[in-house]
Each structure stands twice: as structure tokens, then as C-alpha cells.
C-alpha positions in Angstrom: 8.0 33.0 -21.5 4.7 34.3 -20.2 3.2 31.0 -20.7 5.5 29.5 -19.3 5.4 31.3 -16.2 2.0 31.3 -15.8 1.8 27.4 -16.0 4.9 26.5 -14.4 3.7 24.4 -11.9 1.6 22.5 -14.3 4.4 21.9 -15.7 6.8 20.4 -13.1 4.2 18.6 -11.8 3.1 16.9 -15.3 7.2 16.4 -15.6 7.4 15.0 -12.0 4.8 12.9 -12.7 6.1 11.3 -16.0 9.5 11.0 -14.0 7.6 8.7 -11.6 5.8 6.4 -14.4 8.1 6.0 -16.6 10.1 3.0 -14.5 6.1 1.4 -14.8 5.6 1.8 -18.5 9.1 0.3 -19.3 8.4 -2.6 -17.4 4.9 -2.6 -19.6 6.7 -2.7 -22.4 8.8 -5.5 -21.7 6.1 -7.6 -20.4 6.1 -8.4 -24.7 9.2 -9.0 -25.3 10.9 -12.4 -26.2 14.6 -12.2 -24.4 17.1 -14.4 -26.4 18.9 -15.5 -23.2 18.2 -15.5 -19.2 18.3 -11.8 -18.7 14.9 -9.5 -19.9 17.2 -6.3 -20.1 17.1 -5.5 -24.0 14.5 -5.5 -26.3 14.4 -8.4 -29.0 10.7 -8.4 -30.6 7.3 -8.6 -29.5 5.8 -11.4 -28.2 2.2 -12.6 -26.3 4.0 -15.6 -25.0 4.5 -14.6 -21.5 1.1 -12.9 -21.4 -0.8 -16.1 -22.5 1.3 -18.1 -19.2 2.0 -15.9 -16.7 2.1 -18.9 -14.4 4.8 -20.0 -16.8 7.8 -19.9 -14.5 7.9 -22.3 -11.3 6.4 -21.1 -7.8 5.7 -17.6 -9.5 1.9 -17.7 -8.8 2.7 -19.4 -5.5 4.7 -16.8 -4.4 2.2 -14.0 -5.8 -0.5 -15.9 -4.3 1.6 -15.3 -0.7 1.9 -11.8 -0.7 -1.7 -11.1 -1.9 -2.8 -13.0 1.4 0.1 -11.5 3.7 -1.1 -8.0 2.1 -4.8 -8.7 2.3 -4.4 -10.0 6.5 -2.0 -7.0 7.3 -4.4 -4.8 6.0 -7.1 -6.0 7.6 -5.1 -6.1 10.6 -3.3 -2.9 10.5 -7.0 -1.0 9.7 -9.2 -2.3 12.5 -6.1 -1.6 14.8 -4.7 1.7 13.2 -8.3 2.7 13.1 -9.4 2.3 16.8 -5.4 4.0 17.9 -6.7 6.9 15.7 -10.1 7.4 17.0 -8.1 7.1 20.7 -5.6 9.8 20.7 -8.0 11.8 18.7 -11.5 11.8 20.4 -9.5 11.3 23.9 -7.3 12.8 26.5 -5.4 10.0 28.6 -1.5 9.8 30.2 1.0 9.3 28.0 -1.3 10.2 25.0 1.6 12.6 24.1 4.4 9.8 24.3 2.3 7.4 22.0 1.7 10.7 19.3 5.7 10.7 19.1 5.9 7.2 18.9 3.8 5.7 16.7 5.9 7.5 13.9 9.1 5.4 14.5 8.0 2.5 12.4 8.2 5.0 9.4 10.7 7.0 10.5 13.8 4.0 11.4 15.0 2.4 8.8 13.6 -1.0 7.9 17.1 -3.3 8.4 16.9 -2.1 12.0 13.2 -2.8 12.2 13.9 -6.1 10.4 17.0 -7.3 12.3 15.4 -6.5 15.9 12.1 -8.3 14.9 14.1 -11.1 14.2 15.6 -11.2 17.5 12.6 -10.8 19.2 11.1 -13.8 17.6 14.4 -16.0 17.6 14.5 -15.0 21.6 10.9 -15.6 22.2 11.5 -19.2 20.5 9.1 -18.5 17.2 9.4 -20.6 14.4 10.0 -18.1 11.2 7.2 -18.5 9.0 4.2 -17.3 7.7 2.6 -15.9 11.2 6.5 -13.9 12.0 6.1 -12.2 8.5 2.2 -11.2 9.1 3.0 -9.7 12.2 6.0 -7.8 10.9 3.8 -6.2 8.5 1.2 -5.5 10.7 3.1 -3.6 13.0 4.7 -1.0 9.9 1.8 -0.7 8.4 0.7 0.2 11.8 2.0 3.7 11.3 0.9 4.9 8.1 -2.7 3.4 8.9 -3.1 5.6 11.8 -1.6 8.5 10.5 -4.2 8.3 7.1 -7.1 8.0 9.7 -6.0 10.7 12.2 -6.0 13.5 9.7 -9.4 12.6 8.9 -10.7 12.0 12.5 -9.0 15.7 12.9 -11.0 16.8 10.5 -14.3 15.8 11.1 -17.2 18.5 12.8 -18.7 16.8 15.9 -21.6 19.1 15.5 -22.7 16.2 13.0 -23.2 13.3 15.5 -24.2 15.4 18.2 -26.9 16.1 15.5 -27.6 12.4 15.0 -27.6 12.4 18.7 -30.4 14.8 19.1 -33.0 12.9 16.5 -32.5 9.7 19.4 -29.8 8.0 17.7 -27.9 5.9 19.7 -24.1 5.9 19.8 -23.9 2.7 17.3 -26.0 4.1 14.9 -24.2 7.3 15.1 -20.7 5.5 14.6 -22.2 4.1 11.8 -24.3 6.2 10.0 -22.6 9.4 10.5 -18.6 8.9 12.3 -17.7 5.7 9.9 -18.8 6.7 6.3 -17.1 10.3 6.9 -13.9 9.1 8.4 -13.9 6.1 5.0 -11.8 8.0 2.9 -9.3 8.3 5.4 -9.4 5.2 6.4 -9.8 3.6 2.1 -6.4 5.2 1.9 -4.6 4.0 5.2 -5.9 0.8 3.5 -4.1 0.9 0.1 -1.2 2.5 1.4 -1.0 -0.9 3.8 -1.4 -3.3 1.3 1.0 -1.4 -1.3 3.2 -1.2 1.5 3.1 -4.9 2.8 2.8 -6.4 -0.7 5.8 -4.8 -1.7 8.4 -5.3 1.6 10.9 -6.7 0.8 13.6 -5.9 4.0 11.6 -6.7 6.9 10.4 -10.1 5.5 13.7 -11.7 4.1 15.0 -11.1 7.5 12.0 -12.7 9.1 10.3 -15.2 6.4 12.2 -18.1 7.2 12.0 -20.7 4.6 8.5 -18.8 3.4 9.3 -16.7 -0.1 7.1 -14.0 -1.1 7.2 -12.5 -4.7 9.4 -9.6 -3.8 12.0 -12.2 -3.0 11.3 -14.7 -5.8 12.1 -11.7 -7.7 15.3 -10.8 -6.0 16.1 -14.7 -6.3 15.4 -14.4 -9.8 17.4 -11.6 -10.7 20.3 -14.2 -9.8 19.6 -16.6 -12.4 17.5 -14.4 -14.8 15.0 -12.7 -15.1 11.8 -13.8 -16.5 9.4 -12.1 -18.6 6.2 -13.2 -16.7 7.9 -11.1 -13.7 7.0 -8.1 -16.0 3.6 -9.2 -16.9 2.4 -9.4 -13.2 4.0 -5.9 -12.7 2.1 -4.8 -15.0 -1.2 -5.9 -14.1 -0.6 -4.9 -10.4 0.3 -1.2 -11.8 -3.1 -1.4 -14.2 -5.2 -2.6 -11.0 -3.7 0.1 -9.1 -4.4 2.9 -11.6 -8.0 1.4 -11.9 -8.7 1.4 -8.3 -7.4 5.4 -8.4 -9.3 6.2 -11.3 -12.9 4.4 -10.0 -12.1 6.1 -6.7 -11.7 9.8 -8.3 -14.8 8.9 -10.4 -17.0 7.8 -7.2 -15.7 11.2 -5.2 -17.0 13.0 -8.5 -20.3 11.9 -8.4 -20.9 12.5 -4.7 -19.8 16.1 -5.2 -22.1 16.6 -7.9 -25.0 14.9 -5.9 -24.3 17.0 -3.0 -24.2 20.1 -4.8 -26.9 19.4 -7.2 
């Protein structure tokens, strides 16, 4: 009992982590299944057929490619705009700054179905044809708040004396920003970018309202679930999960290496 009390926080953390990872492990296991019928919900026998032909389902890889393109462009747009907004909110004083600070959290707090219906109404009233561009605009809009929050937290923790020291050493505004400010803010920007990419790639409700005839990967998965669930969906899910884990591990390794270099 003493050992449990001493390690209660660690045990709770490990149990929570296991609870979160369990669905991903199920998806991974069923990517090696050979189902009998249309639905991949019960284990039948081990097979590598789906891994050998991940694009064997019609239109699946096309929808995956579209989702990746949308996520990449949405991340780029949200990171550029969100970084500038975060610096403006932290470094400058202007009218309505407090209101903007509060309103920036609205997309995070607002139910997605409300935001989706509002955007659909806006696009229809403006006569804009639903498709790739309307989805991209919607994704940038709801990703923006998450990027601003991540970058703002990092900028608020920055020591302004470092930039003052760079200016004392005759560095210009551009040099100071590129060599001092941007590297320090980079972890926050990277965190916002990863979060924006994941949210954009994964979104279904807002996309479904504003996509028109465009079909993203989440929409393809939802449509497939009505008729059957091909094993290739599990293959793509496993690959995306493994890629996310590799990015996180690589980032942690780089951070640890920098810490060791700094203390050496």
C-alpha cells in the first residue's frame, strides 16, 4: 500500500495513457485481419493483404490525398496568421485588445455543428460554390484559435532581455527576429502547427457541411461505415498513428539533445 501511495500519480498516468492508446491498438490489430463479409468488426484470421494494397479500395487514396492537402494548406495559413496575431496580442497595446483576446477562444468553445451551419449560411449568402476552397477557409478559421493559444503562451514566457541584448549588439530588427525571437518561439509555433494539422485532417462535421461534392478521408470513412468497413481504413489509421508517434519521439529526442548540449 505504501508503494501504491508513493506511485499513485504515475499509476494513474499510465492507466490514462493505456485507456487513450487502446483504441489505436485495436485499429492496428484489425489492419492485419481478413474479414469474412463487408464489416471488419470481428477477428477472423491474420493477413497482410490490406498492407500490400492500401489503395485497393476505390477513391480512398484520393480522399486521403485531399485531406492531406487541406491539412497542409490549413496549417500553413493558420500558423502564419496565428503567429502574427499572437505576437500582436502579447507585444502591443491597442483598442479592443481585451475583446479580441476573449473572442479568439470562441471557435474553441463553440459547438462544431453551430460553426458549420454558420459558415454554410455565410457561403450560400455570398454565392460561393461549396468545394475545396470553402473547406480550406473553414479549416483555417477553426485552427486559428488553437495556433494563437499555443504561440501566445510561448511568446508570453519569452525573456525580452534577449532581444534587447541582440539590439545592443547592433542586430537589426530583421536579424533580431530571425536569430533570436523566432527560434525561441519555434516550439510554440511547432506545437500549434501539429495541432492544426491534426484537427484539420480529422475534422468531419464542419467539412461535411461545407464540402459540397468534395470528399475528404473522414467523410470517406463515414460513408464506408454505412456499406462496410474495408481493412485499408485501419491500415491508413495505423500509418497515421505511427507517423504521429515518430514525430513526437523525434521532437522529444531533439529537445533532450539540446538540453544536454546547453548544460555541457
